[in-house]
PDB file of C-alpha atoms in Angstrom:
ATOM      1  CA  MET A  25      99.225  93.156  86.904  1.00 57.00           C
ATOM      2  CA  ARG A  26      97.175  95.588  84.889  1.00 79.00           C
ATOM      3  CA  PHE A  27      96.370  98.703  85.366  1.00 79.00           C
ATOM      4  CA  ASN A  28      92.775  99.085  86.170  1.00 82.00           C
ATOM      5  CA  ARG A  29      93.880  96.235  89.687  1.00 84.00           C
ATOM      6  CA  ILE A  30      97.230  98.297  90.120  1.00 87.00           C
ATOM      7  CA  LEU A  31      95.045 100.904  90.714  1.00 89.00           C
ATOM      8  CA  LEU A  32      91.829  99.671  92.360  1.00 89.00           C
ATOM      9  CA  SER A  33      94.350  97.920  94.854  1.00 90.00           C
ATOM     10  CA  THR A  34      96.513 101.150  95.384  1.00 91.00           C
ATOM     11  CA  THR A  35      93.431 102.840  96.161  1.00 92.00           C
ATOM     12  CA  LEU A  36      91.974  99.831  98.498  1.00 93.00           C
ATOM     13  CA  VAL A  37      95.139  99.749 100.299  1.00 93.00           C
ATOM     14  CA  VAL A  38      95.518 102.828 101.002  1.00 93.00           C
ATOM     15  CA  VAL A  39      92.087 103.704 101.988  1.00 93.00           C
ATOM     16  CA  ALA A  40      92.132 100.817 104.191  1.00 92.00           C
ATOM     17  CA  LEU A  41      95.721 101.342 106.400  1.00 91.00           C
ATOM     18  CA  VAL A  42      94.580 105.451 106.975  1.00 91.00           C
ATOM     19  CA  LEU A  43      91.019 103.732 108.188  1.00 91.00           C
ATOM     20  CA  GLN A  44      93.103 101.197 110.043  1.00 89.00           C
ATOM     21  CA  VAL A  45      95.333 104.052 111.594  1.00 88.00           C
ATOM     22  CA  SER A  46      93.682 107.077 112.017  1.00 88.00           C
ATOM     23  CA  ILE A  47      90.615 104.978 113.781  1.00 88.00           C
ATOM     24  CA  LEU A  48      90.489 101.754 114.771  1.00 86.00           C
ATOM     25  CA  ALA A  49      94.215 101.513 115.863  1.00 82.00           C
ATOM     26  CA  ARG A  50      92.408 104.517 118.615  1.00 84.00           C
ATOM     27  CA  LEU A  51      89.831 101.976 118.976  1.00 84.00           C
ATOM     28  CA  GLN A  52      91.854 100.762 122.356  1.00 80.00           C
ATOM     29  CA  LEU A  53      90.102  97.637 122.607  1.00 82.00           C
ATOM     30  CA  PRO A  54      91.378  94.300 124.359  1.00 82.00           C
ATOM     31  CA  GLY A  55      93.982  92.371 122.503  1.00 77.00           C
ATOM     32  CA  ALA A  56      94.877  92.789 118.578  1.00 81.00           C
ATOM     33  CA  VAL A  57      93.360  95.839 116.247  1.00 83.00           C
ATOM     34  CA  PRO A  58      90.913  94.902 114.177  1.00 86.00           C
ATOM     35  CA  ASP A  59      93.098  94.472 110.668  1.00 89.00           C
ATOM     36  CA  LEU A  60      91.069  96.153 107.239  1.00 92.00           C
ATOM     37  CA  LEU A  61      94.686  95.788 105.499  1.00 92.00           C
ATOM     38  CA  LEU A  62      94.193  91.955 105.887  1.00 93.00           C
ATOM     39  CA  LEU A  63      90.660  91.129 104.866  1.00 94.00           C
ATOM     40  CA  VAL A  64      91.093  93.433 101.604  1.00 94.00           C
ATOM     41  CA  VAL A  65      94.795  91.594 100.529  1.00 93.00           C
ATOM     42  CA  LEU A  66      92.432  88.483 100.929  1.00 93.00           C
ATOM     43  CA  ALA A  67      89.308  89.855  99.694  1.00 92.00           C
ATOM     44  CA  LEU A  68      91.857  90.907  96.359  1.00 92.00           C
ATOM     45  CA  ALA A  69      93.697  87.145  96.883  1.00 91.00           C
ATOM     46  CA  LEU A  70      90.184  85.496  96.408  1.00 89.00           C
ATOM     47  CA  VAL A  71      89.671  87.332  92.731  1.00 88.00           C
ATOM     48  CA  TYR A  72      92.603  88.136  91.442  1.00 89.00           C
ATOM     49  CA  GLY A  73      94.606  84.801  92.230  1.00 87.00           C
ATOM     50  CA  HIS A  74      97.915  83.713  94.006  1.00 89.00           C
ATOM     51  CA  VAL A  75     100.569  85.988  91.987  1.00 91.00           C
ATOM     52  CA  SER A  76      98.828  89.613  92.325  1.00 91.00           C
ATOM     53  CA  GLY A  77      97.636  88.269  95.876  1.00 91.00           C
ATOM     54  CA  ALA A  78     101.017  88.265  96.847  1.00 93.00           C
ATOM     55  CA  LEU A  79     102.417  91.454  95.204  1.00 93.00           C
ATOM     56  CA  ILE A  80      99.582  93.534  97.393  1.00 93.00           C
ATOM     57  CA  GLY A  81     100.089  91.945 100.182  1.00 92.00           C
ATOM     58  CA  PHE A  82     103.919  92.628 100.097  1.00 94.00           C
ATOM     59  CA  GLY A  83     102.835  96.273  99.305  1.00 92.00           C
ATOM     60  CA  ALA A  84     100.217  96.724 101.707  1.00 91.00           C
ATOM     61  CA  GLY A  85     102.296  95.314 104.254  1.00 89.00           C
ATOM     62  CA  LEU A  86     104.815  96.803 103.501  1.00 90.00           C
ATOM     63  CA  LEU A  87     103.277 100.532 103.466  1.00 90.00           C
ATOM     64  CA  ALA A  88     101.895  99.398 107.211  1.00 88.00           C
ATOM     65  CA  ASP A  89     106.008  98.829 107.909  1.00 85.00           C
ATOM     66  CA  LEU A  90     106.498 102.053 107.744  1.00 86.00           C
ATOM     67  CA  ALA A  91     103.505 103.893 108.467  1.00 80.00           C
ATOM     68  CA  PRO A  92     103.368 105.598 111.332  1.00 76.00           C
ATOM     69  CA  PRO A  93     102.900 104.970 114.863  1.00 69.00           C
ATOM     70  CA  ALA A  94     104.318 101.288 113.348  1.00 66.00           C
ATOM     71  CA  ASP A  95     106.360 100.241 116.247  1.00 64.00           C
ATOM     72  CA  HIS A  96     108.230  96.906 114.719  1.00 67.00           C
ATOM     73  CA  ALA A  97     111.267  96.076 112.119  1.00 70.00           C
ATOM     74  CA  ALA A  98     110.037  97.127 108.544  1.00 75.00           C
ATOM     75  CA  GLY A  99     109.658  94.592 106.668  1.00 79.00           C
ATOM     76  CA  THR A 100     107.783  91.969 109.149  1.00 84.00           C
ATOM     77  CA  TYR A 101     104.034  93.035 108.197  1.00 86.00           C
ATOM     78  CA  ALA A 102     105.355  92.536 104.176  1.00 89.00           C
ATOM     79  CA  LEU A 103     106.154  88.965 105.006  1.00 90.00           C
ATOM     80  CA  VAL A 104     103.418  88.151 106.357  1.00 90.00           C
ATOM     81  CA  LEU A 105     100.826  89.712 104.376  1.00 92.00           C
ATOM     82  CA  CYS A 106     102.796  88.410 101.022  1.00 93.00           C
ATOM     83  CA  VAL A 107     102.575  85.301 102.406  1.00 93.00           C
ATOM     84  CA  ILE A 108      98.334  85.236 103.215  1.00 92.00           C
ATOM     85  CA  GLY A 109      97.840  87.443  99.959  1.00 92.00           C
ATOM     86  CA  TYR A 110     100.022  84.028  97.961  1.00 93.00           C
ATOM     87  CA  LEU A 111      98.071  81.586 100.048  1.00 92.00           C
ATOM     88  CA  ALA A 112      94.414  83.557  99.356  1.00 90.00           C
ATOM     89  CA  GLY A 113      94.766  83.422  95.829  1.00 89.00           C
ATOM     90  CA  LEU A 114      95.896  79.868  96.088  1.00 89.00           C
ATOM     91  CA  THR A 115      91.985  79.279  96.716  1.00 84.00           C
ATOM     92  CA  LYS A 116      90.748  81.420  94.205  1.00 81.00           C
ATOM     93  CA  PRO A 117      87.426  79.358  92.282  1.00 72.00           C
ATOM     94  CA  GLU A 118      88.466  78.599  88.612  1.00 68.00           C
ATOM     95  CA  ASN A 119      85.318  80.875  86.939  1.00 61.00           C
ATOM     96  CA  GLY A 120      86.543  83.352  89.667  1.00 56.00           C
ATOM     97  CA  GLN A 121      83.344  83.598  91.245  1.00 60.00           C
ATOM     98  CA  LEU A 122      82.573  81.872  95.236  1.00 64.00           C
ATOM     99  CA  ARG A 123      79.245  79.913  95.654  1.00 65.00           C
ATOM    100  CA  SER A 124      78.742  80.651  99.323  1.00 67.00           C
ATOM    101  CA  ALA A 125      80.247  82.527 101.869  1.00 69.00           C
ATOM    102  CA  THR A 126      81.440  79.913 103.744  1.00 75.00           C
ATOM    103  CA  GLY A 127      84.587  79.725 101.588  1.00 74.00           C
ATOM    104  CA  PRO A 128      85.169  83.860 102.180  1.00 78.00           C
ATOM    105  CA  MET A 129      84.549  83.548 106.093  1.00 85.00           C
ATOM    106  CA  VAL A 130      86.886  80.166 106.469  1.00 87.00           C
ATOM    107  CA  MET A 131      89.862  82.200 105.185  1.00 87.00           C
ATOM    108  CA  VAL A 132      89.058  85.133 107.129  1.00 90.00           C
ATOM    109  CA  VAL A 133      89.313  82.582 109.885  1.00 90.00           C
ATOM    110  CA  ALA A 134      92.631  81.616 108.644  1.00 90.00           C
ATOM    111  CA  ALA A 135      94.088  84.476 107.512  1.00 89.00           C
ATOM    112  CA  ALA A 136      93.559  85.978 111.300  1.00 88.00           C
ATOM    113  CA  VAL A 137      94.610  82.936 112.912  1.00 89.00           C
ATOM    114  CA  ALA A 138      98.206  82.408 110.496  1.00 88.00           C
ATOM    115  CA  SER A 139      98.908  86.616 110.080  1.00 87.00           C
ATOM    116  CA  THR A 140      99.156  86.451 113.563  1.00 85.00           C
ATOM    117  CA  LEU A 141     101.349  83.619 114.612  1.00 86.00           C
ATOM    118  CA  LEU A 142     103.734  84.700 111.567  1.00 87.00           C
ATOM    119  CA  TYR A 143     103.505  87.992 113.155  1.00 83.00           C
ATOM    120  CA  ALA A 144     104.733  86.826 116.322  1.00 79.00           C
ATOM    121  CA  GLY A 145     107.138  83.978 114.849  1.00 80.00           C
ATOM    122  CA  VAL A 146     109.099  86.477 112.308  1.00 77.00           C
ATOM    123  CA  GLY A 147     109.118  89.159 115.860  1.00 70.00           C
ATOM    124  CA  ALA A 148     110.538  86.630 117.923  1.00 72.00           C
ATOM    125  CA  LEU A 149     113.513  85.626 115.622  1.00 76.00           C
ATOM    126  CA  VAL A 150     114.909  89.422 115.077  1.00 68.00           C
ATOM    127  CA  GLY A 151     113.792  90.503 118.892  1.00 65.00           C
ATOM    128  CA  ASP A 152     110.371  91.833 118.589  1.00 63.00           C
ATOM    129  CA  THR A 153     108.695  91.447 122.122  1.00 58.00           C
ATOM    130  CA  ALA A 154     105.445  93.296 121.539  1.00 56.00           C
ATOM    131  CA  ALA A 155     103.213  90.333 121.577  1.00 53.00           C
ATOM    132  CA  ARG A 156     104.736  88.810 124.645  1.00 55.00           C
ATOM    133  CA  HIS A 157     102.997  91.625 126.516  1.00 53.00           C
ATOM    134  CA  VAL A 158      99.594  90.826 125.137  1.00 57.00           C
ATOM    135  CA  GLY A 159     100.162  86.886 125.055  1.00 70.00           C
ATOM    136  CA  LEU A 160      99.597  84.956 121.951  1.00 74.00           C
ATOM    137  CA  VAL A 161      96.286  83.097 123.262  1.00 80.00           C
ATOM    138  CA  SER A 162      94.597  86.572 123.648  1.00 80.00           C
ATOM    139  CA  LEU A 163      95.905  88.217 120.385  1.00 81.00           C
ATOM    140  CA  LEU A 164      94.705  84.874 118.600  1.00 86.00           C
ATOM    141  CA  ALA A 165      90.733  84.896 119.857  1.00 88.00           C
ATOM    142  CA  SER A 166      90.376  89.067 119.280  1.00 86.00           C
ATOM    143  CA  ALA A 167      91.929  88.946 116.049  1.00 87.00           C
ATOM    144  CA  VAL A 168      89.728  86.274 114.899  1.00 89.00           C
ATOM    145  CA  ILE A 169      86.242  87.631 116.820  1.00 91.00           C
ATOM    146  CA  TYR A 170      86.979  91.417 115.316  1.00 90.00           C
ATOM    147  CA  ASP A 171      88.423  90.252 111.591  1.00 89.00           C
ATOM    148  CA  ILE A 172      84.990  87.994 111.831  1.00 91.00           C
ATOM    149  CA  LEU A 173      82.760  90.742 112.246  1.00 91.00           C
ATOM    150  CA  LEU A 174      84.627  92.961 109.994  1.00 91.00           C
ATOM    151  CA  ALA A 175      84.454  91.128 107.158  1.00 90.00           C
ATOM    152  CA  PRO A 176      81.253  90.665 105.967  1.00 89.00           C
ATOM    153  CA  PHE A 177      80.964  95.001 105.383  1.00 89.00           C
ATOM    154  CA  THR A 178      84.478  94.422 103.544  1.00 91.00           C
ATOM    155  CA  VAL A 179      85.123  91.559 101.806  1.00 90.00           C
ATOM    156  CA  PRO A 180      81.992  91.303 100.006  1.00 88.00           C
ATOM    157  CA  LEU A 181      81.970  94.677  98.865  1.00 91.00           C
ATOM    158  CA  ILE A 182      85.512  94.662  97.991  1.00 91.00           C
ATOM    159  CA  MET A 183      85.663  91.313  95.884  1.00 89.00           C
ATOM    160  CA  ALA A 184      82.165  92.851  93.931  1.00 88.00           C
ATOM    161  CA  LEU A 185      84.407  95.780  93.115  1.00 90.00           C
ATOM    162  CA  ALA A 186      87.218  93.756  91.622  1.00 88.00           C
ATOM    163  CA  ARG A 187      84.979  91.515  89.870  1.00 85.00           C
ATOM    164  CA  ARG A 188      83.496  94.831  88.117  1.00 85.00           C
ATOM    165  CA  ALA A 189      86.843  96.773  87.232  1.00 81.00           C
ATOM    166  CA  GLU A 190      87.895  92.388  86.093  1.00 75.00           C
ATOM    167  CA  ASN A 191      84.966  92.234  83.312  1.00 69.00           C
ATOM    168  CA  ASP A 192      85.489  96.514  82.429  1.00 48.00           C
ATOM    169  CA  PRO A 193      85.488  96.333  78.144  1.00 46.00           C
ATOM    170  CA  LEU A 194      87.174 100.183  78.965  1.00 39.00           C
ATOM    171  CA  ALA A 195      90.276  98.796  81.375  1.00 39.00           C
ATOM    172  CA  GLU A 196      93.361  97.669  79.522  1.00 42.00           C
ATOM    173  CA  ASN A 197      94.146  94.490  78.583  1.00 42.00           C
ATOM    174  CA  THR A 198      97.348  92.685  77.019  1.00 37.00           C
ATOM    175  CA  GLY A 199      95.571  89.308  75.474  1.00 38.00           C
ATOM    176  CA  GLY A 200      93.049  88.874  72.959  1.00 35.00           C
ATOM    177  CA  ALA A 201      92.174  86.152  75.703  1.00 35.00           C
ATOM    178  CA  ASP A 202      90.994  88.037  78.184  1.00 36.00           C
ATOM    179  CA  VAL A 203      89.753  90.664  75.693  1.00 31.00           C
ATOM    180  CA  SER A 204      86.908  87.975  74.559  1.00 29.00           C
ATOM    181  CA  THR A 205      86.550  86.131  78.599  1.00 35.00           C
ATOM    182  CA  GLY A 206      85.736  89.292  79.617  1.00 36.00           C
ATOM    183  CA  TRP A 207      83.437  90.313  77.178  1.00 28.00           C
ATOM    184  CA  MET A 208      81.909  86.876  77.311  1.00 31.00           C
ATOM    185  CA  ALA A 209      81.733  86.827  81.337  1.00 39.00           C
ATOM    186  CA  SER A 210      79.945  90.448  81.199  1.00 37.00           C
ATOM    187  CA  GLY A 211      76.943  89.291  78.190  1.00 39.00           C
ATOM    188  CA  THR A 212      78.063  92.359  76.517  1.00 34.00           C
ATOM    189  CA  GLY A 213      79.469  93.046  73.113  1.00 39.00           C
ATOM    190  CA  LEU A 214      80.033  90.951  71.390  1.00 35.00           C
ATOM    191  CA  ARG A 215      77.428  88.049  72.389  1.00 41.00           C
ATOM    192  CA  ILE A 216      74.803  91.034  72.090  1.00 37.00           C
ATOM    193  CA  GLY A 217      76.541  92.245  68.878  1.00 43.00           C
ATOM    194  CA  SER A 218      75.897  88.150  67.480  1.00 45.00           C
ATOM    195  CA  GLN A 219      72.236  87.768  68.755  1.00 45.00           C
ATOM    196  CA  ARG A 220      70.836  91.378  67.262  1.00 46.00           C
ATOM    197  CA  SER A 221      72.831  90.194  63.805  1.00 49.00           C
ATOM    198  CA  GLY A 222      70.320  86.193  64.750  1.00 52.00           C
ATOM    199  CA  LEU A 223      67.508  88.127  64.861  1.00 51.00           C
ATOM    200  CA  ARG A 224      67.623  90.498  62.080  1.00 58.00           C
ATOM    201  CA  ILE A 225      68.733  87.214  59.857  1.00 59.00           C
ATOM    202  CA  LYS A 226      65.717  85.785  61.388  1.00 59.00           C
ATOM    203  CA  ALA A 227      63.195  88.724  60.162  1.00 62.00           C
ATOM    204  CA  ALA A 228      64.808  89.097  56.863  1.00 62.00           C
ATOM    205  CA  ARG A 229      64.093  85.107  56.095  1.00 66.00           C
ATOM    206  CA  SER A 230      60.165  86.032  57.458  1.00 66.00           C
ATOM    207  CA  ARG A 231      60.232  88.804  55.690  1.00 66.00           C
ATOM    208  CA  ALA A 232      61.176  87.084  52.249  1.00 63.00           C
ATOM    209  CA  ALA A 233      58.912  84.137  53.255  1.00 65.00           C
ATOM    210  CA  ARG A 234      55.760  86.365  53.827  1.00 62.00           C
ATOM    211  CA  ALA A 235      55.980  88.144  50.353  1.00 59.00           C
ATOM    212  CA  GLY A 236      56.724  84.712  48.477  1.00 58.00           C
ATOM    213  CA  ARG A 237      53.584  83.681  50.165  1.00 55.00           C
ATOM    214  CA  ILE A 238      51.880  87.327  48.975  1.00 50.00           C
ATOM    215  CA  LYS A 239      53.148  86.876  45.103  1.00 50.00           C
ATOM    216  CA  GLY A 240      51.812  83.263  45.066  1.00 53.00           C
ATOM    217  CA  VAL A 241      48.199  84.227  46.214  1.00 44.00           C
ATOM    218  CA  LYS A 242      48.519  87.154  43.750  1.00 45.00           C
ATOM    219  CA  ARG A 243      49.415  84.796  41.034  1.00 48.00           C
ATOM    220  CA  LEU A 244      46.399  82.436  41.369  1.00 48.00           C
TER     221      LEU A 244
END
């Protein structure tokens, strides 16, 4: 991943993890805990694609596995978010922009259900029975409700930040095609330069035409 992606993704993941551990986890809500980290991974994957989404999900999940007061086997949530990030990135549109909020909201519901089922399934394989004490149905229902309520305040903002970082002309790029695409998408740089040069040529031609008409009048 490029430097601007790494910097933005790391910042958002760390902030989301701190908020989730220090605030959301202490609300003592029934069922699951609102998963702000999942929404961050989902939003970034919808902009960056499946490869970056999988890498961001794995890193975010690993931090969550190691952050106190984690009470599950290390690597469980890393695997879950890695899969979620990869699958969400596969739904990224070709132009990187979504026309409506329906798609992201459907992805939020699917990600909440899939992450809960994957977490419970992986936990059962490694002997983690935490989900059994709460109940899988209760976890699924509460996870979907909490994430849907939280998504409108987080997913659009994160996607906007990610797109702005991608279109930043000062961002680090490794290929010429990426540079030209970024300039054209942001509507600056080469496009404005070509428009200005075109206007200058037209102005010069009009001045030359007026000068020719004036000379013709004087000769008459």
